[in-house]
JSON list of C-alpha atoms in Angstrom, two decimals:
[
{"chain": "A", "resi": 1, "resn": "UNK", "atom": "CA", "xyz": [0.00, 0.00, 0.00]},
{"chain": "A", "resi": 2, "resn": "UNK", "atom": "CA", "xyz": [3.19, 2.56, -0.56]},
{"chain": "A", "resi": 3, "resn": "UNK", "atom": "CA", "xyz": [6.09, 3.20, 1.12]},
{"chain": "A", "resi": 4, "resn": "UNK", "atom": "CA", "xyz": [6.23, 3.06, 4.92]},
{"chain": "A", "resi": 5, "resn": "UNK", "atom": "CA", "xyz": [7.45, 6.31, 7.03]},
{"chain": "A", "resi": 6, "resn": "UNK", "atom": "CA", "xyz": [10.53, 5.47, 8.07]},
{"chain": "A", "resi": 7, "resn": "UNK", "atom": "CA", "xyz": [9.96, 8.59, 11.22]},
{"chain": "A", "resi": 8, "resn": "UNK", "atom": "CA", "xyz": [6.63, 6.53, 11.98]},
{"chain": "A", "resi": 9, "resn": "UNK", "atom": "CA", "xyz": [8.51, 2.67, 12.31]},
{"chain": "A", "resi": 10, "resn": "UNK", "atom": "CA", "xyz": [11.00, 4.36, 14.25]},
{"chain": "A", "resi": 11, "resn": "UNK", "atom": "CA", "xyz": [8.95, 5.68, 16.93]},
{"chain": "A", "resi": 12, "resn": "UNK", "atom": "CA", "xyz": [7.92, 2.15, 17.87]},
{"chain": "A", "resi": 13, "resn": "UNK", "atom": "CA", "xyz": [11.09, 0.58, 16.79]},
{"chain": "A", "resi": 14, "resn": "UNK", "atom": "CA", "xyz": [14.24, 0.52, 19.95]},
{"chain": "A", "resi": 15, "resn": "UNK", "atom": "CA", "xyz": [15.94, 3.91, 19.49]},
{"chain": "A", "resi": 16, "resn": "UNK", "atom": "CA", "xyz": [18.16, 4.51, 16.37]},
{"chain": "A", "resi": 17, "resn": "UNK", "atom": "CA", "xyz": [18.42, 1.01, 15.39]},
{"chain": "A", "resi": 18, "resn": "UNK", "atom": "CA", "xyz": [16.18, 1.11, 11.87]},
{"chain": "A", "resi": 19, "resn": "UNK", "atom": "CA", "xyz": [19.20, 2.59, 10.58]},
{"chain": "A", "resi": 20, "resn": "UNK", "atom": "CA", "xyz": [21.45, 0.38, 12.98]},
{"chain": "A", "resi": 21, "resn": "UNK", "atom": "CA", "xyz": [24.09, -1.95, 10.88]},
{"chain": "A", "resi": 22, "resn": "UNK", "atom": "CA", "xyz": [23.24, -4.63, 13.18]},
{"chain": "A", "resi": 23, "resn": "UNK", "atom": "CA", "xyz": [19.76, -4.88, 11.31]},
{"chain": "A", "resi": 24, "resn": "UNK", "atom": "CA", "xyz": [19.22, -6.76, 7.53]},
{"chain": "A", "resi": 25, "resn": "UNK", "atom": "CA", "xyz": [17.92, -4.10, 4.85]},
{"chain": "A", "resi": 26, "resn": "UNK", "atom": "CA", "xyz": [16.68, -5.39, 1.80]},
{"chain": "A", "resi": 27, "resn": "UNK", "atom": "CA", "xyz": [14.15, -4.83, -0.70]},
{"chain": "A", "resi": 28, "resn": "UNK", "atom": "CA", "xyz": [10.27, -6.46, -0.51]},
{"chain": "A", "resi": 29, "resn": "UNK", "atom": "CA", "xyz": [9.32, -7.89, -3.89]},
{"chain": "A", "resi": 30, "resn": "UNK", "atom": "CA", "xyz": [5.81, -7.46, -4.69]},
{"chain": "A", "resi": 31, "resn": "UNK", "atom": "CA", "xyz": [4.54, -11.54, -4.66]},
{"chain": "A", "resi": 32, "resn": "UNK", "atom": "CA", "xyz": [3.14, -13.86, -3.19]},
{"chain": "A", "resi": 33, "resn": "UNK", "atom": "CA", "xyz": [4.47, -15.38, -0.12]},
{"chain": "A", "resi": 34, "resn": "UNK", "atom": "CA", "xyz": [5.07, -19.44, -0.36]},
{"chain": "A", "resi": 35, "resn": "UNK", "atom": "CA", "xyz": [6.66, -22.21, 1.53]},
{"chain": "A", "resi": 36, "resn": "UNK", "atom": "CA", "xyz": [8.73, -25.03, -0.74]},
{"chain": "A", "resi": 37, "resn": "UNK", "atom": "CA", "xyz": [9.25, -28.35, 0.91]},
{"chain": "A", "resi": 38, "resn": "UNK", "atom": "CA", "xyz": [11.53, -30.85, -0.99]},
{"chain": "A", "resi": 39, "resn": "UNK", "atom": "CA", "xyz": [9.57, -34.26, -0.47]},
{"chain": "A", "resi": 40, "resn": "UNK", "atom": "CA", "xyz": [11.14, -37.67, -2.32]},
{"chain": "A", "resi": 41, "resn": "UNK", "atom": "CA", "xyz": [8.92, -40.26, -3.47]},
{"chain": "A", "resi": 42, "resn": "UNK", "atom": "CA", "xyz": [9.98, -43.42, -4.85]},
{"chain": "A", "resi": 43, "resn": "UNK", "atom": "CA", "xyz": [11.10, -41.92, -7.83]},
{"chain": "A", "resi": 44, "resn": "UNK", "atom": "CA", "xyz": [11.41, -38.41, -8.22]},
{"chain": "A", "resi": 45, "resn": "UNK", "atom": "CA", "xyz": [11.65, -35.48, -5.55]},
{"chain": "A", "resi": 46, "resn": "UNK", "atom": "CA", "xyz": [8.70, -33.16, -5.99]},
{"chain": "A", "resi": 47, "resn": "UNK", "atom": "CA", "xyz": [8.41, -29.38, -4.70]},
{"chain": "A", "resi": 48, "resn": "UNK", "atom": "CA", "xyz": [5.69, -28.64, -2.53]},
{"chain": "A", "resi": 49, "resn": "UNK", "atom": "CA", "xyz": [4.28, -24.73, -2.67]},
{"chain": "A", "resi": 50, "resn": "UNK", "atom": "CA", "xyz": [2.32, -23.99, 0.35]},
{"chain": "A", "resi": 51, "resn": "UNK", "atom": "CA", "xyz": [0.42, -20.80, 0.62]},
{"chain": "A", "resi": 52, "resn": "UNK", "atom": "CA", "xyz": [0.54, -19.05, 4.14]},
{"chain": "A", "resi": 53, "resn": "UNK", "atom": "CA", "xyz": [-3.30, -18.93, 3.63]},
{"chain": "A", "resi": 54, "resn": "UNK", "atom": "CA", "xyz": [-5.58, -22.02, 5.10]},
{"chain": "A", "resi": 55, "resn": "UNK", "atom": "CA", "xyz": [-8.06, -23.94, 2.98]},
{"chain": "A", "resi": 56, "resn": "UNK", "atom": "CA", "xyz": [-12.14, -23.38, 3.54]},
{"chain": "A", "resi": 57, "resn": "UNK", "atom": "CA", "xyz": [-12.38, -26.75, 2.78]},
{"chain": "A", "resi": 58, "resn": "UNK", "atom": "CA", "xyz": [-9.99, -28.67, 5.38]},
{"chain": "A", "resi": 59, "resn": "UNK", "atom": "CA", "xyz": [-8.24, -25.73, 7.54]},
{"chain": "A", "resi": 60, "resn": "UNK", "atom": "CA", "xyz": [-4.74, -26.79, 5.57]},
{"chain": "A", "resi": 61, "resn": "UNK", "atom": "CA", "xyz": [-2.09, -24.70, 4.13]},
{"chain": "A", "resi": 62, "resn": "UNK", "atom": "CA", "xyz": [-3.34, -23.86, 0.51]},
{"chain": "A", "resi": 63, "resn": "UNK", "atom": "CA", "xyz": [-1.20, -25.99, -1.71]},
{"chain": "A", "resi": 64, "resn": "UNK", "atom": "CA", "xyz": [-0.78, -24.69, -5.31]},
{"chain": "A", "resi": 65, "resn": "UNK", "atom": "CA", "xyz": [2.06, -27.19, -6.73]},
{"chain": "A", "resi": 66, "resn": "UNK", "atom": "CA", "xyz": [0.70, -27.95, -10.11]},
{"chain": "A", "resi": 67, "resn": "UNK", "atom": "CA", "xyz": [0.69, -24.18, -10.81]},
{"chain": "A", "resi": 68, "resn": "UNK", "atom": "CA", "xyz": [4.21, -23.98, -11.37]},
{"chain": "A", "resi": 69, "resn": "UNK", "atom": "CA", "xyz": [5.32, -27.06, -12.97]},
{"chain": "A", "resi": 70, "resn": "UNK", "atom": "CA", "xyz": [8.54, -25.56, -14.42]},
{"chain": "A", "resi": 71, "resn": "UNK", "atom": "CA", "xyz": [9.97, -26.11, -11.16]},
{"chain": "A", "resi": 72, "resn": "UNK", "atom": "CA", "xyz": [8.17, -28.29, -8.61]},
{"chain": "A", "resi": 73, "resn": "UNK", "atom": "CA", "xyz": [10.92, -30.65, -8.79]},
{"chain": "A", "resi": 74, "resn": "UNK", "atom": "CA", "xyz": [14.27, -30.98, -7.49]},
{"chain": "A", "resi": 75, "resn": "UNK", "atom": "CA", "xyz": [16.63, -33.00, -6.66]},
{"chain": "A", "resi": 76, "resn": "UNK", "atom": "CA", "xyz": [16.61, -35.82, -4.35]},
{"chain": "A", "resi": 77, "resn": "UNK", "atom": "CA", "xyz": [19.51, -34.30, -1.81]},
{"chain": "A", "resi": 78, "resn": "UNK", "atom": "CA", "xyz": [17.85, -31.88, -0.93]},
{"chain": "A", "resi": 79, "resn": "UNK", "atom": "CA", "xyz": [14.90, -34.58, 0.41]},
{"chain": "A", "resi": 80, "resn": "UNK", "atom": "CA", "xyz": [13.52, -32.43, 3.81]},
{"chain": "A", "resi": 81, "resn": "UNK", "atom": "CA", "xyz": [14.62, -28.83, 2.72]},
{"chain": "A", "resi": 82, "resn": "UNK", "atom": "CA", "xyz": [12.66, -26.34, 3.21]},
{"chain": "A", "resi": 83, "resn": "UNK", "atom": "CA", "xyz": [12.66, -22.95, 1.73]},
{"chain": "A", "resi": 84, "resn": "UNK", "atom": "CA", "xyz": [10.78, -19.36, 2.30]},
{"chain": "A", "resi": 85, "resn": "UNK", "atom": "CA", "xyz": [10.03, -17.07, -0.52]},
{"chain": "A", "resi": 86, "resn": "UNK", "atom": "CA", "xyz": [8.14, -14.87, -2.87]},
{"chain": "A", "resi": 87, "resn": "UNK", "atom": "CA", "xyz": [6.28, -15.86, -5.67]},
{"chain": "A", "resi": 88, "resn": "UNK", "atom": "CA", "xyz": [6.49, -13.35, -8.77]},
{"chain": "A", "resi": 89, "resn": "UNK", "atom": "CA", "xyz": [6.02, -12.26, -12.04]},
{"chain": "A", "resi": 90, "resn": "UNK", "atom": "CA", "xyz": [9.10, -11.72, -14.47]},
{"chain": "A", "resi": 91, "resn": "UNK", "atom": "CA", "xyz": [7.55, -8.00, -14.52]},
{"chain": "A", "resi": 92, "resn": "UNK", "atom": "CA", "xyz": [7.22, -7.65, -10.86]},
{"chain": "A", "resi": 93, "resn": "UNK", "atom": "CA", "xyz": [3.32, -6.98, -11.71]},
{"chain": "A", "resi": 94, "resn": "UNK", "atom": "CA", "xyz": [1.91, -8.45, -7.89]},
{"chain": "A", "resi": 95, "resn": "UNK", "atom": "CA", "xyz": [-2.15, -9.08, -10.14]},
{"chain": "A", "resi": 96, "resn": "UNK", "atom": "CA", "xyz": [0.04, -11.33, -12.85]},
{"chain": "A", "resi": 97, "resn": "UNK", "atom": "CA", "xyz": [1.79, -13.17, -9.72]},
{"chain": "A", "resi": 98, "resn": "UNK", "atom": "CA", "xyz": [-1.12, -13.39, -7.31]},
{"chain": "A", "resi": 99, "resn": "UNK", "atom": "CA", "xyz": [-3.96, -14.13, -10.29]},
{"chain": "A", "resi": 100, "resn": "UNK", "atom": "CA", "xyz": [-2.22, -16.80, -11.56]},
{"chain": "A", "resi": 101, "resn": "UNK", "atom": "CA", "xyz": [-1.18, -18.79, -8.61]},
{"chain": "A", "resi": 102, "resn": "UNK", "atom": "CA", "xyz": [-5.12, -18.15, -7.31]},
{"chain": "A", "resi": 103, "resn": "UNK", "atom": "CA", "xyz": [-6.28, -19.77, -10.69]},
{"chain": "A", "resi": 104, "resn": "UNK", "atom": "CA", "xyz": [-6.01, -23.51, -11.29]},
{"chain": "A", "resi": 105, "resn": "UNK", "atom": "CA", "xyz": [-3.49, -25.49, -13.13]},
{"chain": "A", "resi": 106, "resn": "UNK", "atom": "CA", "xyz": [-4.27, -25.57, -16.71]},
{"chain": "A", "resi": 107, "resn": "UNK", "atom": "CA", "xyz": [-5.45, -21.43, -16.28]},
{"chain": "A", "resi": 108, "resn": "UNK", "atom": "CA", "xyz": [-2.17, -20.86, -14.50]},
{"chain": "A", "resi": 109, "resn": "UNK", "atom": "CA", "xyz": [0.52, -22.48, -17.07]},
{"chain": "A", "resi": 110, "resn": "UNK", "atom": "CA", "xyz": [-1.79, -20.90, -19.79]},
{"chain": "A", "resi": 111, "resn": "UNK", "atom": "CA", "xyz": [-1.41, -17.61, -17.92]},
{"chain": "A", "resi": 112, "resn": "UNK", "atom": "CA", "xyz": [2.36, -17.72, -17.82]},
{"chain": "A", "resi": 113, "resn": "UNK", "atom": "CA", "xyz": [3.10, -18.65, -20.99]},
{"chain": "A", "resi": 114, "resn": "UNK", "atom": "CA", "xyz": [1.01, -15.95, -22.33]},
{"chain": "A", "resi": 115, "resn": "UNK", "atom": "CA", "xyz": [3.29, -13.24, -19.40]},
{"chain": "A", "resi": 116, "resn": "UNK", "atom": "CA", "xyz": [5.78, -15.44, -18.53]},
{"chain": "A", "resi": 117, "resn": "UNK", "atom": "CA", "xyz": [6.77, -17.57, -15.93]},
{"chain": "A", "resi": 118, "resn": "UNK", "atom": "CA", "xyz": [6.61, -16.96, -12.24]},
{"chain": "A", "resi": 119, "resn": "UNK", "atom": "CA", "xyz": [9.91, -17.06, -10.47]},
{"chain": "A", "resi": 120, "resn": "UNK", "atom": "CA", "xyz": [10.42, -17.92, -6.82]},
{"chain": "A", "resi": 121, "resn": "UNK", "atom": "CA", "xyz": [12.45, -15.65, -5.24]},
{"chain": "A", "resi": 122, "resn": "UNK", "atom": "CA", "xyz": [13.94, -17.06, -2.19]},
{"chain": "A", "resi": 123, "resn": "UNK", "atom": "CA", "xyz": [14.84, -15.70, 1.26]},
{"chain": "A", "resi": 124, "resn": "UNK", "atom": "CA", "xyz": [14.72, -18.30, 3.87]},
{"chain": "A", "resi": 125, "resn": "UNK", "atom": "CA", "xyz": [16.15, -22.09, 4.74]},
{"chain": "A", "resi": 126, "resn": "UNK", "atom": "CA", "xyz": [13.94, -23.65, 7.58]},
{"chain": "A", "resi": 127, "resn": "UNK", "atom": "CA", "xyz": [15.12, -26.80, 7.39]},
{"chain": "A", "resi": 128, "resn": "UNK", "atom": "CA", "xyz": [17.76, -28.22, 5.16]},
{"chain": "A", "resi": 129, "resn": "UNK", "atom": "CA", "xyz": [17.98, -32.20, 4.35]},
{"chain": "A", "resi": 130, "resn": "UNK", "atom": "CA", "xyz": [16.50, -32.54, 7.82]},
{"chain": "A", "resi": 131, "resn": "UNK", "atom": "CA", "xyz": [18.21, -30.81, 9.62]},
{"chain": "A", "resi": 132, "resn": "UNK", "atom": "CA", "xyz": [16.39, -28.22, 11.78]},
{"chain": "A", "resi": 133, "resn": "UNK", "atom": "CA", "xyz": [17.57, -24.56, 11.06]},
{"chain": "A", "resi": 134, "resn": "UNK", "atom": "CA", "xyz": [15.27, -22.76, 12.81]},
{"chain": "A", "resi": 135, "resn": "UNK", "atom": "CA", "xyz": [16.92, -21.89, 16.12]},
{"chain": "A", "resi": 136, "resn": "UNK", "atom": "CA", "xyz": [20.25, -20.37, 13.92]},
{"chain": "A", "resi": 137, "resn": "UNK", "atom": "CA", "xyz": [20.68, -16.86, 13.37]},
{"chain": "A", "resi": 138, "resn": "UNK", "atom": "CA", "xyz": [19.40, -15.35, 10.07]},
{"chain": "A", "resi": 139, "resn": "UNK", "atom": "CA", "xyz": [23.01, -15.38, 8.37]},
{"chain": "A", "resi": 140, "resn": "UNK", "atom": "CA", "xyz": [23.43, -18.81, 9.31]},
{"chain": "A", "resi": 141, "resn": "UNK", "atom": "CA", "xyz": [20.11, -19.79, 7.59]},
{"chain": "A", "resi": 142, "resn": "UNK", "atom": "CA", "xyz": [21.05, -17.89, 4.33]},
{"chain": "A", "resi": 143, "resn": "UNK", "atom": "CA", "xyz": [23.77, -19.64, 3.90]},
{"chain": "A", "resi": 144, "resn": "UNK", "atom": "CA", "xyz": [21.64, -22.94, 3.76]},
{"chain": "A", "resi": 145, "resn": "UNK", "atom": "CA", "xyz": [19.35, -21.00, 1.73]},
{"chain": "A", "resi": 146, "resn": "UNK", "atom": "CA", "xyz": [22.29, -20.55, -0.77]},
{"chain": "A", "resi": 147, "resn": "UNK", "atom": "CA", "xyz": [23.44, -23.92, -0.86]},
{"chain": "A", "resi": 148, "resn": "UNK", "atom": "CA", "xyz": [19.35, -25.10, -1.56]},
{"chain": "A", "resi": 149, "resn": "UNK", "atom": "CA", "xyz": [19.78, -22.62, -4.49]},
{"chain": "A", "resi": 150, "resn": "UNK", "atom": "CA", "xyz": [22.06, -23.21, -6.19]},
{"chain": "A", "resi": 151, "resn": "UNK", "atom": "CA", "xyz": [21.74, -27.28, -5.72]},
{"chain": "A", "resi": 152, "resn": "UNK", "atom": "CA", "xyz": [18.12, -26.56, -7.70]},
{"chain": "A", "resi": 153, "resn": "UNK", "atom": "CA", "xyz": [19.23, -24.86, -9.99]},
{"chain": "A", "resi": 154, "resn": "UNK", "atom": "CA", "xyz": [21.92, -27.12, -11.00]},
{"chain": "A", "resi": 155, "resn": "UNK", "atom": "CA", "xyz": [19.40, -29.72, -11.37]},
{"chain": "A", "resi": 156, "resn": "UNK", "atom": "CA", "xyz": [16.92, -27.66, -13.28]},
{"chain": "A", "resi": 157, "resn": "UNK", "atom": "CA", "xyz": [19.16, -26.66, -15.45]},
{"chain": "A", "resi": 158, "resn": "UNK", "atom": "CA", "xyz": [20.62, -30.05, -16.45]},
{"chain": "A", "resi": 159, "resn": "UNK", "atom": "CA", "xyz": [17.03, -31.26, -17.15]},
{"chain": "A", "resi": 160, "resn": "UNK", "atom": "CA", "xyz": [16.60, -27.97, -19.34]},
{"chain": "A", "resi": 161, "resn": "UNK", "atom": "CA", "xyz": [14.65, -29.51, -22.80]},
{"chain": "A", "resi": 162, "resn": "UNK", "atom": "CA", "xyz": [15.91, -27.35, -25.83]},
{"chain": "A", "resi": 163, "resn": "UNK", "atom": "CA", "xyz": [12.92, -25.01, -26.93]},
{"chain": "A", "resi": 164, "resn": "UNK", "atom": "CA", "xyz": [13.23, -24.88, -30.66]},
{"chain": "A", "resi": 165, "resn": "UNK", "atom": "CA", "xyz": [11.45, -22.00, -30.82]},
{"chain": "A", "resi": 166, "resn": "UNK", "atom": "CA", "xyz": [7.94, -22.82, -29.37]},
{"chain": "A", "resi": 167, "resn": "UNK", "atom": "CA", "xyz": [6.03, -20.31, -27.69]},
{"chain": "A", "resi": 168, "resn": "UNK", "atom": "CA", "xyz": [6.11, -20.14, -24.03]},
{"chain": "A", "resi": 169, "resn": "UNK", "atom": "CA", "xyz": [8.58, -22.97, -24.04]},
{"chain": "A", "resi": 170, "resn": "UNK", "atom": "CA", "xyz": [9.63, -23.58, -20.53]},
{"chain": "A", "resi": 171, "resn": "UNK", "atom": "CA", "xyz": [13.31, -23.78, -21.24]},
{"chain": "A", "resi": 172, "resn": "UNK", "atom": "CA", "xyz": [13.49, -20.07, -21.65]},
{"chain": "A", "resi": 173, "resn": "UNK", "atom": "CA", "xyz": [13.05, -19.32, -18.39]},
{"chain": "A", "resi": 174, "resn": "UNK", "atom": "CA", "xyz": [15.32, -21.24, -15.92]},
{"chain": "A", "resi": 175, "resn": "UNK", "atom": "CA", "xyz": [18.24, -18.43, -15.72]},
{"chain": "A", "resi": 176, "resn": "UNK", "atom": "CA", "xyz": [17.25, -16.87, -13.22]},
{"chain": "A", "resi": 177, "resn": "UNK", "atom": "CA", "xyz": [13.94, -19.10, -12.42]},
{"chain": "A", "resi": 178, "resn": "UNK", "atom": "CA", "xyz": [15.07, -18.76, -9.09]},
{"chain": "A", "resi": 179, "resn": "UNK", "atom": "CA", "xyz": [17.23, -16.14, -7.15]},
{"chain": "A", "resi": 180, "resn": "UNK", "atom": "CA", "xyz": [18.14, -15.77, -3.66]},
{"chain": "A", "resi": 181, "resn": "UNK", "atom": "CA", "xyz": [17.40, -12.56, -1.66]},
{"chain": "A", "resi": 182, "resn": "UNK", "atom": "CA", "xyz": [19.85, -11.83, 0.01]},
{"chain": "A", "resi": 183, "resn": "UNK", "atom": "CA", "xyz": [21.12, -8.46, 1.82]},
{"chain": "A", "resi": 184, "resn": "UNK", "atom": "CA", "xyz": [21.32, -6.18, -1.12]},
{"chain": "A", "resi": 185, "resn": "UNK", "atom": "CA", "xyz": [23.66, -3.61, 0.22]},
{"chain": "A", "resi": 186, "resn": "UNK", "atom": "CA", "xyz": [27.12, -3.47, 1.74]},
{"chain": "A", "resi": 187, "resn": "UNK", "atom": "CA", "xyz": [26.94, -1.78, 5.27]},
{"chain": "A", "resi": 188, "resn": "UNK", "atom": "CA", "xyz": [30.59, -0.28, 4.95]},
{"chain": "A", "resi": 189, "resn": "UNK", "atom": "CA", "xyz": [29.02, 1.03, 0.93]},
{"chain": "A", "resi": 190, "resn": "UNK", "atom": "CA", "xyz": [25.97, 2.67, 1.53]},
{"chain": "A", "resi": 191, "resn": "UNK", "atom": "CA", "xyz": [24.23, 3.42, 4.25]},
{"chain": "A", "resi": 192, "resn": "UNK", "atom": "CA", "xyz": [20.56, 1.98, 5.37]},
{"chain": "A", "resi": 193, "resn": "UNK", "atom": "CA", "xyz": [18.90, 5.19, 4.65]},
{"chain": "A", "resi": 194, "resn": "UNK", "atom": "CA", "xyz": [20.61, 6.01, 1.42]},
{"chain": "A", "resi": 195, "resn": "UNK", "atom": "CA", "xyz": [19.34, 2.38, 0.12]},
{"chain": "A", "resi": 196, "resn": "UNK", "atom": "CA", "xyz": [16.05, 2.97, 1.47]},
{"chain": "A", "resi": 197, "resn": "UNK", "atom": "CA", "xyz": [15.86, 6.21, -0.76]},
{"chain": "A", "resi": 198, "resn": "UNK", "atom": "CA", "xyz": [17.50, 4.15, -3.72]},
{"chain": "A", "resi": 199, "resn": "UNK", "atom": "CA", "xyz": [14.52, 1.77, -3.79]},
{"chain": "A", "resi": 200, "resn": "UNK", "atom": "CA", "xyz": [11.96, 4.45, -3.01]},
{"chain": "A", "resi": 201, "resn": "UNK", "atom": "CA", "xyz": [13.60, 6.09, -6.58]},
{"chain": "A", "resi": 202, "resn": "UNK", "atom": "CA", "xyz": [13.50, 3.30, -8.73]},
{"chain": "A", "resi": 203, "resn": "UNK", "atom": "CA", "xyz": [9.66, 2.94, -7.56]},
{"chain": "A", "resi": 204, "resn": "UNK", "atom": "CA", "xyz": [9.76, 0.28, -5.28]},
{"chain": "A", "resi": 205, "resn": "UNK", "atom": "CA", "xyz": [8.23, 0.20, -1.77]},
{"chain": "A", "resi": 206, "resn": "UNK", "atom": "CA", "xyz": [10.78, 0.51, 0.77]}
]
């Protein structure tokens, strides 16, 4: 809804420290928040999206795998991984991102290869090949979250079918399908505020 007041967070945020080193600063992509878990079956190792939203119809997580299907698979070492990110659109339009994961299947791949499709842009490791992650600090997590990455990536791109030129051929879109977010700004660079007003210039939200 536009760009918070950084004078208003900071009357209810501890004294000085929005603009303290100590804190993360990075930009919030406009998409649609979803949880990946890396499950392997007897013969593959499919990619779970889970909405943060609960179902009407049994009071579960909103599942909406079959809406991306260029890249609800992985591979099978990273069985028990479990990432945190955005869903978006390769414009950054949030109604592309957020209408097409809300449709079903065969209305969302017709969607995206009509605007293109979605990328997951990831910022957190919960859990990585079972191992519990939540109780380490933030940076510790990211590095997980970097090592998930680039592992499905690797393997995406290796299973990469050649397009020859058909239309909304998935092939086209696996670099970058996925990116980590990570902090976008050196702390001895620029400062907090100064990246704040970069982002707040380029049109983004803050």
């Amino acid at each position: 809804n536009g760009a918070f007041d950084p004078e208003e967070l900071s009357a209810v945020a501890p004294a000085g420290s929005l603009w303290n080193p100590d804190w993360w600063v990075e930009e919030k992509f406009d998409g649609s928040f979803y949880r990946a878990s890396f499950i392997h079956l007897v013969d593959h190792t499919t990619v779970k999206f889970f909405s943060r939203h609960l179902s009407a119809k049994d009071s579960q997580p909103v599942e909406k795998t079959n809406n991306l299907p260029h890249i609800n698979m992985g591979p099978a070492s990273l069985n028990r991984t479990m990432l945190l990110g955005e869903i978006v659109s390769p414009s950054g339009a949030f109604k592309i991102a957020a209408g097409t994961m809300n449709s079903l299947p065969a209305k969302a791949v017709a969607k995206q290869e009509e605007f293109g499709w979605l990328k997951y842009m990831v910022f957190d490791c919960l859990w990585f090949q079972g191992e519990d992650l939540r109780m380490k600090s933030l940076a510790d997590r990211r590095q997980y979250a970097e090592r998930a990455v680039t592992m499905w990536c690797d393997w995406l791109q290796a299973r990469q079918e050649p397009s020859n030129g058909r239309k909304g051929s998935r092939s086209i879109v696996l670099s970058p399908i996925l990116n980590l977010l990570l902090p976008q700004y050196d702390y001895k660079r620029l400062s907090a505020r100064a990246f704040y007003d970069e982002i707040l210039a380029k049109g983004g939200e803050g």
